[in-house]
Amino acid sequence: HLVLRKISNSSVTFQFHFLEKSSDLCCEVVSTHVFVDHKTKQKTNIPKYFIDKLTPYLLQTQTQPVR
């Protein structure tokens, strides 16, 4: 199970749920991916078109990207 938990200016956070065959939660992983400029190696803002594509998948508790 994969959930998009958060979109910020330069990162997105995903939450993964791994389930047993019995559907019991085995483990939970939260992973934050930071967008980086490949030349400067510094964080950079997520392009608007990318945010627009991801926003419909945000966890319902966060209805808009954090800007």
Short mmCIF file of C-alpha atoms in Angstrom, two decimals:
data_model
loop_
_atom_site.label_atom_id
_atom_site.label_comp_id
_atom_site.label_asym_id
_atom_site.label_seq_id
_atom_site.Cartn_x
_atom_site.Cartn_y
_atom_site.Cartn_z
CA HIS A 1 0.00 0.00 0.00
CA LEU A 2 1.43 3.38 -1.01
CA VAL A 3 0.25 6.81 0.19
CA LEU A 4 1.43 10.25 -0.85
CA ARG A 5 1.57 12.04 2.50
CA LYS A 6 3.03 15.44 1.73
CA ILE A 7 4.18 17.74 -1.06
CA SER A 8 6.36 20.69 -0.10
CA ASN A 9 8.39 23.17 -2.13
CA SER A 10 11.26 20.79 -2.82
CA SER A 11 10.20 17.37 -1.56
CA VAL A 12 7.52 14.70 -1.57
CA THR A 13 6.89 12.24 1.24
CA PHE A 14 5.52 8.75 0.67
CA GLN A 15 4.30 6.22 3.18
CA PHE A 16 4.50 2.51 2.41
CA HIS A 17 2.57 -0.18 4.28
CA PHE A 18 3.72 -3.76 3.96
CA LEU A 19 1.09 -6.31 4.89
CA GLU A 20 1.20 -9.96 5.87
CA LYS A 21 -0.91 -12.42 3.90
CA SER A 22 -3.44 -12.07 6.71
CA SER A 23 -3.60 -8.31 5.95
CA ASP A 24 -1.92 -7.46 9.26
CA LEU A 25 0.54 -4.61 9.05
CA CYS A 26 4.07 -5.98 8.91
CA CYS A 27 5.94 -2.69 8.68
CA GLU A 28 5.57 0.94 7.72
CA VAL A 29 8.15 3.01 5.87
CA VAL A 30 8.09 6.77 5.40
CA SER A 31 10.36 8.08 2.66
CA THR A 32 11.02 11.70 1.70
CA HIS A 33 12.39 12.43 -1.76
CA VAL A 34 14.08 15.79 -2.24
CA PHE A 35 14.37 17.36 -5.68
CA VAL A 36 17.97 18.37 -6.39
CA ASP A 37 19.50 20.43 -9.16
CA HIS A 38 21.89 18.06 -10.90
CA LYS A 39 24.45 20.81 -11.55
CA THR A 40 24.56 22.57 -8.18
CA LYS A 41 23.56 19.59 -6.01
CA GLN A 42 21.26 21.95 -4.09
CA LYS A 43 17.60 21.34 -3.41
CA THR A 44 15.28 22.91 -5.94
CA ASN A 45 11.58 23.59 -6.19
CA ILE A 46 9.40 20.88 -7.61
CA PRO A 47 8.14 21.89 -11.07
CA LYS A 48 4.50 22.98 -11.09
CA TYR A 49 3.53 20.40 -13.71
CA PHE A 50 4.83 17.64 -11.41
CA ILE A 51 2.94 19.00 -8.40
CA ASP A 52 -0.20 19.22 -10.54
CA LYS A 53 0.15 15.54 -11.43
CA LEU A 54 0.77 14.42 -7.83
CA THR A 55 -1.79 16.56 -6.01
CA PRO A 56 -4.81 14.32 -6.77
CA TYR A 57 -3.02 11.48 -4.97
CA LEU A 58 -2.34 13.37 -1.73
CA LEU A 59 -3.58 11.79 1.45
CA GLN A 60 -6.97 13.32 2.11
CA THR A 61 -5.85 14.97 5.35
CA GLN A 62 -3.67 17.29 3.28
CA THR A 63 -5.83 18.79 0.56
CA GLN A 64 -3.25 21.11 -1.00
CA PRO A 65 0.52 21.04 -1.46
CA VAL A 66 2.52 22.87 1.18
CA ARG A 67 4.10 25.91 -0.48
#
